[in-house]
Tab-separated table of C-alpha atoms in Angstrom:
chain	number	residue	atom	x	y	z
A	78	MET	CA	0.000	0.000	0.000
A	79	LYS	CA	1.314	3.453	-0.959
A	80	ARG	CA	2.994	5.380	1.843
A	81	ARG	CA	0.874	8.286	3.048
A	82	ALA	CA	2.079	11.862	3.521
A	83	LYS	CA	3.561	12.734	6.895
A	84	GLY	CA	0.989	13.483	9.576
A	85	MET	CA	-1.948	12.260	7.446
A	86	GLY	CA	-2.572	9.048	9.413
A	87	SER	CA	-2.437	5.459	8.235
A	88	ILE	CA	-4.725	3.106	6.359
A	89	THR	CA	-4.664	-0.642	6.974
A	90	TYR	CA	-6.181	-3.220	4.657
A	91	LEU	CA	-7.854	-5.848	6.863
A	92	GLY	CA	-8.134	-8.486	4.157
A	93	LYS	CA	-10.784	-10.033	1.918
A	94	GLY	CA	-14.187	-11.109	3.142
A	95	ARG	CA	-15.016	-7.850	4.900
A	96	SER	CA	-17.634	-5.386	3.697
A	97	LYS	CA	-15.450	-2.546	4.975
A	98	PRO	CA	-11.843	-3.717	4.747
A	99	PHE	CA	-10.051	-0.344	5.099
A	100	LEU	CA	-9.213	0.878	8.610
A	101	ALA	CA	-8.436	4.587	9.226
A	102	CYS	CA	-6.055	5.455	12.067
A	103	LEU	CA	-4.478	8.689	13.250
A	104	LYS	CA	-2.171	9.067	16.253
A	105	ARG	CA	-2.991	5.528	17.462
A	106	LYS	CA	-6.716	6.209	17.340
A	107	SER	CA	-9.134	4.393	15.025
A	108	TYR	CA	-11.610	6.399	12.986
A	109	GLY	CA	-13.636	3.538	11.579
A	110	THR	CA	-13.617	1.116	8.659
A	111	TYR	CA	-14.665	1.903	5.098
A	112	LYS	CA	-15.620	0.141	1.883
A	113	THR	CA	-13.055	1.888	-0.324
A	114	MET	CA	-9.635	3.453	-0.018
A	115	GLU	CA	-11.061	6.797	-1.160
A	116	GLU	CA	-13.696	6.822	1.591
A	117	CYS	CA	-10.977	6.045	4.116
A	118	GLU	CA	-8.706	8.822	2.833
A	119	LYS	CA	-11.547	11.353	2.962
A	120	ALA	CA	-12.399	10.322	6.535
A	121	LEU	CA	-8.825	10.989	7.668
A	122	LEU	CA	-8.731	14.254	5.714
A	123	ALA	CA	-11.925	15.378	7.481
A	124	VAL	CA	-10.427	14.656	10.905
A	125	ILE	CA	-7.269	16.643	10.150
A	126	LEU	CA	-9.085	19.571	8.513
A	127	GLU	CA	-11.271	19.789	11.615
A	128	ALA	CA	-8.327	19.548	13.998
A	129	GLU	CA	-6.333	22.215	12.160
A	130	ASN	CA	-9.406	24.363	11.389
A	131	VAL	CA	-8.618	24.518	7.670
A	132	TYR	CA	-12.091	25.746	6.767
A	133	PRO	CA	-13.399	29.041	5.362
A	134	ASN	CA	-15.552	31.080	7.742
A	135	TYR	CA	-18.712	30.416	5.750
A	136	ILE	CA	-18.612	26.601	6.104
A	137	ASN	CA	-21.613	25.001	7.802
A	138	ASP	CA	-22.501	21.378	8.542
A	139	GLU	CA	-24.640	21.090	5.423
A	140	ILE	CA	-21.760	21.723	3.029
A	141	LYS	CA	-18.842	20.407	5.074
A	142	ASN	CA	-18.720	17.100	3.174
A	143	ASP	CA	-18.784	19.011	-0.124
A	144	TYR	CA	-15.768	20.989	1.046
A	145	ILE	CA	-13.900	17.823	2.024
A	146	ASP	CA	-14.610	16.358	-1.444
A	147	PHE	CA	-13.413	19.611	-2.980
A	148	VAL	CA	-10.099	19.607	-1.077
A	149	TYR	CA	-9.581	15.916	-1.776
A	150	THR	CA	-10.109	16.469	-5.510
A	151	LEU	CA	-7.568	19.299	-5.572
A	152	GLN	CA	-5.081	17.035	-3.827
A	153	GLN	CA	-5.597	14.313	-6.436
A	154	GLN	CA	-5.171	16.917	-9.188
A	155	LYS	CA	-1.921	18.006	-7.452
A	156	VAL	CA	-3.219	21.534	-7.015
A	157	LEU	CA	-2.802	21.068	-3.248
A	158	PRO	CA	-0.144	18.992	-1.418
A	159	LEU	CA	-1.169	15.608	-0.017
A	160	SER	CA	-0.311	16.783	3.498
A	161	VAL	CA	-2.609	19.349	5.077
A	162	TYR	CA	0.404	20.631	6.985
A	163	ASP	CA	2.046	21.655	3.699
A	164	PHE	CA	-0.965	23.619	2.451
A	165	PRO	CA	-0.259	27.162	1.191
A	166	LYS	CA	-2.367	30.125	2.241
A	167	MET	CA	-5.901	28.956	1.474
A	168	ASP	CA	-7.650	32.227	0.552
A	169	LEU	CA	-7.668	31.389	-3.177
A	170	MET	CA	-8.993	27.880	-2.519
A	171	TYR	CA	-11.752	29.315	-0.328
A	172	GLU	CA	-12.759	31.620	-3.188
A	173	MET	CA	-12.696	28.679	-5.602
A	174	PHE	CA	-15.004	26.707	-3.328
A	175	LYS	CA	-17.287	29.714	-2.947
A	176	THR	CA	-17.536	29.896	-6.739
A	177	LYS	CA	-18.400	26.212	-6.868
A	178	LEU	CA	-21.149	26.754	-4.289
A	179	LEU	CA	-22.600	29.566	-6.374
A	180	GLN	CA	-22.571	27.313	-9.428
A	181	ASN	CA	-24.405	24.631	-7.443
A	182	GLY	CA	-27.238	26.923	-6.439
A	183	TYR	CA	-26.037	28.474	-3.174
A	184	ILE	CA	-25.965	32.200	-2.611
A	185	PHE	CA	-24.397	34.402	0.033
A	186	ASN	CA	-26.533	36.785	2.040
A	187	PRO	CA	-25.759	40.259	0.641
A	188	THR	CA	-25.965	41.745	4.152
A	189	ASN	CA	-23.723	39.039	5.622
A	190	GLY	CA	-21.090	37.681	3.267
A	191	GLU	CA	-20.389	34.730	5.582
A	192	GLU	CA	-23.959	33.392	5.650
A	193	ILE	CA	-24.921	30.866	2.967
A	194	LEU	CA	-28.491	30.727	1.756
A	195	ASN	CA	-29.817	27.674	-0.042
A	196	VAL	CA	-31.538	29.116	-3.082
A	197	MET	CA	-35.085	27.958	-3.799
A	198	THR	CA	-35.948	26.372	-7.122
A	199	PHE	CA	-38.272	27.876	-9.716
A	200	GLU	CA	-41.097	25.544	-8.666
A	201	GLU	CA	-40.570	26.106	-4.934
A	202	LEU	CA	-40.881	29.862	-5.412
A	203	TRP	CA	-44.019	29.458	-7.502
A	204	ASN	CA	-45.607	27.057	-4.989
A	205	GLU	CA	-45.010	29.509	-2.149
A	206	PHE	CA	-46.613	32.330	-4.139
A	207	PHE	CA	-49.464	30.089	-5.296
A	208	GLU	CA	-50.330	28.896	-1.795
A	209	GLU	CA	-50.636	32.488	-0.599
A	210	THR	CA	-52.508	33.786	-3.642
A	211	ALA	CA	-54.765	30.945	-4.867
A	212	PRO	CA	-57.412	31.360	-2.096
A	213	THR	CA	-58.144	34.861	-3.396
A	214	LYS	CA	-58.427	33.737	-7.025
A	215	SER	CA	-60.905	31.652	-9.007
A	216	LYS	CA	-60.505	27.916	-9.574
A	217	GLN	CA	-60.102	28.608	-13.287
A	218	TRP	CA	-57.187	30.929	-12.541
A	219	GLY	CA	-55.577	28.166	-10.498
A	220	ARG	CA	-56.016	25.625	-13.284
A	221	SER	CA	-54.628	28.028	-15.873
A	222	MET	CA	-51.582	28.852	-13.769
A	223	SER	CA	-50.907	25.182	-13.012
A	224	ALA	CA	-51.045	24.421	-16.724
A	225	ALA	CA	-48.665	27.305	-17.428
A	226	LEU	CA	-46.212	26.060	-14.793
A	227	LYS	CA	-45.950	22.725	-16.629
A	228	LYS	CA	-44.491	24.571	-19.624
A	229	PHE	CA	-41.447	25.325	-17.433
A	230	SER	CA	-40.782	21.637	-16.689
A	231	ASN	CA	-37.197	21.909	-17.969
A	232	ILE	CA	-36.256	24.493	-15.345
A	233	LYS	CA	-38.689	23.963	-12.458
A	234	ASN	CA	-36.175	22.012	-10.357
A	235	LYS	CA	-33.245	24.379	-10.929
A	236	PRO	CA	-32.202	26.972	-8.334
A	237	ILE	CA	-33.548	30.311	-9.514
A	238	ASN	CA	-30.135	31.968	-9.698
A	239	GLN	CA	-28.845	29.212	-12.004
A	240	ILE	CA	-31.525	29.658	-14.674
A	241	SER	CA	-30.321	31.445	-17.792
A	242	ILE	CA	-32.280	33.514	-20.284
A	243	GLU	CA	-31.664	30.782	-22.831
A	244	ASP	CA	-33.162	28.189	-20.462
A	245	ILE	CA	-36.338	30.243	-20.180
A	246	GLN	CA	-36.432	31.095	-23.882
A	247	ASN	CA	-36.191	27.384	-24.670
A	248	CYS	CA	-39.305	26.771	-22.535
A	249	TYR	CA	-41.159	29.335	-24.650
A	250	ASN	CA	-39.701	27.957	-27.864
A	251	ASN	CA	-40.814	24.440	-26.974
A	252	VAL	CA	-44.437	25.543	-27.015
A	253	MET	CA	-44.189	28.201	-29.729
A	254	TYR	CA	-42.582	25.864	-32.239
A	255	SER	CA	-44.445	22.687	-31.349
A	256	GLU	CA	-46.537	20.995	-34.007
A	257	LYS	CA	-49.783	22.444	-32.656
A	258	GLY	CA	-48.357	25.844	-31.862
A	259	VAL	CA	-49.448	27.869	-28.842
A	260	SER	CA	-52.178	30.403	-28.082
A	261	HIS	CA	-51.659	33.961	-26.934
A	262	SER	CA	-53.449	33.186	-23.646
A	263	THR	CA	-51.053	30.324	-22.818
A	264	LEU	CA	-48.059	32.567	-23.450
A	265	THR	CA	-49.609	35.252	-21.275
A	266	ASN	CA	-50.107	32.776	-18.427
A	267	MET	CA	-46.512	31.608	-18.745
A	268	THR	CA	-45.362	35.216	-18.447
A	269	ILE	CA	-47.541	35.704	-15.366
A	270	VAL	CA	-45.873	32.707	-13.701
A	271	LEU	CA	-42.446	34.026	-14.679
A	272	ARG	CA	-43.183	37.518	-13.374
A	273	TYR	CA	-44.352	36.387	-9.928
A	274	VAL	CA	-41.557	33.832	-9.507
A	275	TYR	CA	-38.891	36.466	-10.138
A	276	ARG	CA	-40.709	39.057	-8.049
A	277	LEU	CA	-40.655	36.703	-5.037
A	278	SER	CA	-37.059	35.700	-5.805
A	279	GLU	CA	-36.011	39.340	-5.722
A	280	LYS	CA	-37.868	39.842	-2.437
A	281	LYS	CA	-35.925	36.934	-0.931
A	282	LYS	CA	-32.677	38.359	-2.365
A	283	PHE	CA	-31.961	35.279	-4.468
A	284	THR	CA	-31.844	37.481	-7.569
A	285	THR	CA	-31.865	41.203	-8.318
A	286	LYS	CA	-33.998	43.378	-10.541
A	287	ASN	CA	-31.297	43.157	-13.209
A	288	ASP	CA	-31.708	39.362	-13.306
A	289	ASN	CA	-35.371	39.565	-14.309
A	290	PRO	CA	-35.593	37.963	-17.768
A	291	LEU	CA	-38.999	39.282	-18.851
A	292	GLU	CA	-37.570	42.083	-20.966
A	293	TYR	CA	-35.537	39.658	-23.051
A	294	ILE	CA	-38.012	36.849	-23.711
A	295	ASP	CA	-39.375	36.497	-27.246
A	296	SER	CA	-42.936	35.160	-27.073
A	297	ARG	CA	-45.591	35.144	-29.766
A	298	ALA	CA	-48.553	32.998	-30.699
A	299	THR	CA	-47.593	30.676	-33.534
A	300	GLY	CA	-48.616	27.414	-35.111
A	301	LYS	CA	-45.454	26.923	-37.067
A	302	LYS	CA	-42.918	24.240	-36.402
A	303	ARG	CA	-39.623	25.471	-35.165
A	304	ASN	CA	-36.864	25.464	-37.727
A	305	ASN	CA	-33.745	23.591	-36.737
A	306	ARG	CA	-30.734	25.807	-36.228
A	307	LYS	CA	-28.309	25.561	-39.107
A	308	VAL	CA	-24.645	26.358	-39.490
A	309	PHE	CA	-23.707	28.966	-42.085
A	310	THR	CA	-21.289	27.502	-44.607
A	311	ASN	CA	-18.069	29.309	-45.544
A	312	GLU	CA	-19.639	30.302	-48.850
A	313	GLU	CA	-22.709	31.732	-47.097
A	314	ILE	CA	-20.529	33.658	-44.646
A	315	LYS	CA	-18.559	35.157	-47.545
A	316	ILE	CA	-21.810	36.175	-49.253
A	317	ILE	CA	-22.908	38.018	-46.095
A	318	MET	CA	-19.498	39.637	-45.572
A	319	ASN	CA	-19.432	40.888	-49.153
A	320	TYR	CA	-22.952	42.337	-48.987
A	321	ASN	CA	-22.802	46.087	-48.439
A	322	SER	CA	-25.437	46.815	-45.791
A	323	ASP	CA	-25.505	47.541	-42.071
A	324	ILE	CA	-27.521	44.437	-41.258
A	325	ALA	CA	-25.003	42.261	-43.138
A	326	LYS	CA	-22.210	43.810	-41.072
A	327	ILE	CA	-24.161	43.120	-37.868
A	328	VAL	CA	-24.779	39.486	-38.813
A	329	THR	CA	-21.047	39.166	-39.523
A	330	LEU	CA	-20.332	40.452	-36.006
A	331	TYR	CA	-22.615	37.805	-34.541
A	332	ILE	CA	-20.944	35.030	-36.533
A	333	PHE	CA	-17.447	36.024	-35.376
A	334	THR	CA	-18.318	36.710	-31.706
A	335	GLY	CA	-20.837	33.971	-30.924
A	336	MET	CA	-22.831	36.395	-28.810
A	337	ARG	CA	-26.519	36.012	-28.054
A	338	PRO	CA	-28.665	38.503	-30.001
A	339	ILE	CA	-29.513	40.622	-26.950
A	340	GLU	CA	-25.876	40.683	-25.782
A	341	LEU	CA	-24.555	42.486	-28.844
A	342	ILE	CA	-27.660	44.665	-29.118
A	343	SER	CA	-27.067	45.884	-25.548
A	344	MET	CA	-23.275	46.200	-25.878
A	345	LYS	CA	-22.250	49.462	-24.215
A	346	ARG	CA	-19.661	51.502	-26.067
A	347	SER	CA	-17.709	51.961	-22.860
A	348	ASN	CA	-17.170	48.182	-22.832
A	349	ILE	CA	-15.581	48.138	-26.284
A	350	HIS	CA	-11.793	48.365	-26.240
A	351	LEU	CA	-10.955	48.559	-29.906
A	352	ASP	CA	-7.301	49.457	-29.295
A	353	LYS	CA	-6.812	46.178	-27.421
A	354	LYS	CA	-9.194	44.208	-29.669
A	355	TYR	CA	-11.762	43.020	-27.133
A	356	MET	CA	-15.185	43.772	-25.667
A	357	VAL	CA	-16.744	42.971	-22.291
A	358	GLY	CA	-20.364	41.907	-22.154
A	359	GLY	CA	-22.932	39.181	-21.544
A	360	VAL	CA	-26.162	38.485	-19.697
A	361	LYS	CA	-27.650	36.335	-16.934
A	362	THR	CA	-25.318	33.496	-15.962
A	363	GLU	CA	-22.202	33.921	-13.829
A	364	ALA	CA	-20.107	32.475	-16.637
A	365	GLY	CA	-21.841	34.705	-19.185
A	366	LYS	CA	-21.816	38.061	-17.412
A	367	SER	CA	-18.966	40.528	-18.015
A	368	ARG	CA	-16.961	38.048	-20.062
A	369	ILE	CA	-14.146	38.871	-22.482
A	370	ILE	CA	-15.094	38.798	-26.169
A	371	PRO	CA	-11.913	38.888	-28.293
A	372	LEU	CA	-12.311	40.629	-31.642
A	373	HIS	CA	-11.333	38.669	-34.719
A	374	ASP	CA	-9.204	40.663	-37.157
A	375	ARG	CA	-11.951	40.400	-39.793
A	376	ILE	CA	-14.452	42.363	-37.692
A	377	ILE	CA	-12.226	45.172	-36.400
A	378	PRO	CA	-13.201	47.410	-39.374
A	379	ILE	CA	-16.893	46.676	-38.723
A	380	ILE	CA	-16.629	47.646	-35.056
A	381	HIS	CA	-14.805	50.812	-36.100
A	382	TYR	CA	-17.548	51.530	-38.662
A	383	PHE	CA	-20.334	51.399	-36.063
A	384	LEU	CA	-18.385	53.331	-33.447
A	385	ASN	CA	-18.207	56.201	-35.936
A	386	GLN	CA	-22.006	56.321	-35.971
A	387	ASN	CA	-24.087	58.184	-33.412
A	388	HIS	CA	-25.616	55.369	-31.360
A	389	THR	CA	-25.984	54.925	-27.591
A	390	TYR	CA	-24.898	51.298	-27.814
A	391	LEU	CA	-22.704	49.663	-30.453
A	392	PHE	CA	-25.312	49.823	-33.208
A	393	THR	CA	-28.572	50.538	-31.351
A	394	ASP	CA	-30.028	53.357	-29.281
A	395	GLN	CA	-32.063	51.407	-26.703
A	396	GLY	CA	-30.421	47.984	-26.324
A	397	ASN	CA	-33.667	46.245	-25.328
A	398	LEU	CA	-36.223	43.703	-26.582
A	399	SER	CA	-37.766	46.100	-29.100
A	400	GLU	CA	-34.338	46.472	-30.712
A	401	TYR	CA	-34.033	42.697	-30.782
A	402	ASN	CA	-37.361	42.438	-32.601
A	403	LYS	CA	-36.108	44.971	-35.151
A	404	TYR	CA	-32.917	42.977	-35.587
A	405	ALA	CA	-34.795	39.671	-36.008
A	406	LYS	CA	-36.986	41.242	-38.681
A	407	SER	CA	-33.988	42.737	-40.516
A	408	TYR	CA	-32.092	39.451	-40.204
A	409	LYS	CA	-34.882	37.490	-41.870
A	410	LYS	CA	-35.204	40.103	-44.596
A	411	LEU	CA	-31.457	39.858	-45.305
A	412	MET	CA	-31.642	36.061	-45.514
A	413	SER	CA	-34.474	36.394	-48.015
A	414	GLU	CA	-32.582	38.952	-50.107
A	415	LEU	CA	-29.501	36.735	-50.224
A	416	ASN	CA	-31.564	33.584	-50.765
A	417	LEU	CA	-30.061	31.913	-47.697
A	418	ASN	CA	-32.107	29.343	-45.825
A	419	HIS	CA	-31.522	30.658	-42.292
A	420	VAL	CA	-34.622	31.928	-40.500
A	421	GLU	CA	-33.358	31.574	-36.913
A	422	PRO	CA	-31.194	34.477	-35.629
A	423	TYR	CA	-29.450	32.062	-33.252
A	424	ASP	CA	-27.922	30.334	-36.311
A	425	THR	CA	-25.036	32.811	-35.987
A	426	ARG	CA	-24.227	31.658	-32.437
A	427	TYR	CA	-24.511	28.026	-33.483
A	428	THR	CA	-22.221	28.775	-36.424
A	429	PHE	CA	-19.577	30.393	-34.212
A	430	SER	CA	-19.510	27.394	-31.897
A	431	THR	CA	-19.136	25.015	-34.836
A	432	ILE	CA	-16.468	26.884	-36.793
A	433	ALA	CA	-14.495	27.618	-33.621
A	434	LYS	CA	-14.492	23.919	-32.811
A	435	THR	CA	-13.553	22.840	-36.349
A	436	SER	CA	-10.855	25.527	-36.514
A	437	GLY	CA	-9.136	24.114	-33.435
A	438	VAL	CA	-9.929	26.943	-31.017
A	439	ASP	CA	-9.114	25.898	-27.449
A	440	SER	CA	-12.335	24.406	-26.044
A	441	SER	CA	-12.117	26.310	-22.739
A	442	ILE	CA	-11.579	29.572	-24.652
A	443	ARG	CA	-14.545	28.815	-26.930
A	444	LYS	CA	-16.781	28.146	-23.919
A	445	LYS	CA	-15.639	31.298	-22.123
A	446	ILE	CA	-16.254	33.442	-25.215
A	447	MET	CA	-19.766	32.019	-25.485
A	448	GLY	CA	-20.460	32.387	-21.764
A	449	HIS	CA	-20.602	28.668	-21.000
A	450	SER	CA	-19.191	27.147	-17.814
A	451	CYS	CA	-16.209	24.839	-18.254
A	452	GLU	CA	-16.714	21.272	-17.037
A	453	ASP	CA	-13.267	21.238	-15.414
A	454	LEU	CA	-13.216	23.244	-12.173
A	455	THR	CA	-9.555	24.169	-12.639
A	456	ASP	CA	-10.232	25.576	-16.141
A	457	ASP	CA	-13.315	27.438	-14.950
A	458	VAL	CA	-11.960	29.042	-11.775
A	459	TYR	CA	-8.251	28.543	-11.326
A	460	THR	CA	-7.077	29.303	-14.872
A	461	HIS	CA	-7.284	32.848	-16.270
A	462	GLU	CA	-5.940	33.046	-19.803
A	463	PRO	CA	-4.364	36.360	-20.857
A	464	LEU	CA	-5.966	38.444	-23.607
A	465	PRO	CA	-3.224	37.646	-26.191
A	466	TYR	CA	-4.156	33.972	-25.888
A	467	PHE	CA	-7.829	34.760	-26.551
A	468	LEU	CA	-6.830	36.745	-29.642
A	469	LYS	CA	-4.506	34.021	-30.878
A	470	GLU	CA	-7.239	31.400	-30.544
A	471	ILE	CA	-10.055	33.451	-32.106
A	472	ASN	CA	-7.930	34.199	-35.169
A	473	LYS	CA	-7.560	30.504	-35.857
A	474	ILE	CA	-10.934	30.886	-37.539
A	475	LYS	CA	-10.362	31.337	-41.264
A	476	ILE	CA	-13.074	32.099	-43.803
A	477	CYS	CA	-11.458	31.419	-47.183
């Protein structure tokens, strides 16, 4: 059996035929038997962390095991030494764990940064509101609201602060682009549910007014089937880039940045750093907000072109849903003029993801540009790539 780090106790294998053959000992004291070596190692780690008080101030009993798993994982990844007594200053690790908690649905009380709140799910918030409100409403109202809640089945069990605009938009899209379509009244009821859920969430300080997605949701009665998102080919991209119109330039920006429609529409000019070839923007998710968007060399002239115009934002004056509706209409008109079979504005985002992947752009860079969380904790929290690396990777995309 591999020798353990100094001061980290000992593990004895008691032989076959036992359900828990691994014995944990520290300073001549037994701390139980366990089914696996890993369970035994974590048990000893927990004892030593407790004895040496290697915990952030915000740790409580509910998340203590999560923290032990977190430290153990970092040890296995060789981010931390195997001996607790060789640990460096832990402030950065505490911040990493705090980030992980936020990603898993926890939130810190804004009036007390050391108090962790367990964030309620979408359905839990609605049920609390419904129980208080239903007695004052008609039975028909209750049935209508319950039916509307079912349309949010994909997000109802998610913590409210982990639900993205895209998650909610997909709930609307699922009904809008279903075979039967959806009525205006159903969409209205869905919006009512959404409004009251986020109103209660804000009251409980799980989210803020800026997190309310209502302004950004596209909802309309429709009986049409949803068109599948399609990737623009190189030839189609060249056709758009060579077309001399503002909307063609805007679509080109979307293809080369991978941004959501509302993100570029609401891009503040103060967040555009043309001299250093990047922008800062994004909406909703922690990974998506205030992220770096490197500017591909092919779109620098386009950014410069719009900055020379008199707009409040990059190419709009309001940066809200009405501007998005204008963009969607202009986008579809451009596709018709160019005889391109792309009716979904999100095709540009889908195209960016695809061409970035096929061009060999670093996967963690691609995800960060698009505002997606990285699956690897170290990539997502511990690693911060410099801007030159972003620019190098984005310019791997070649449209020939």
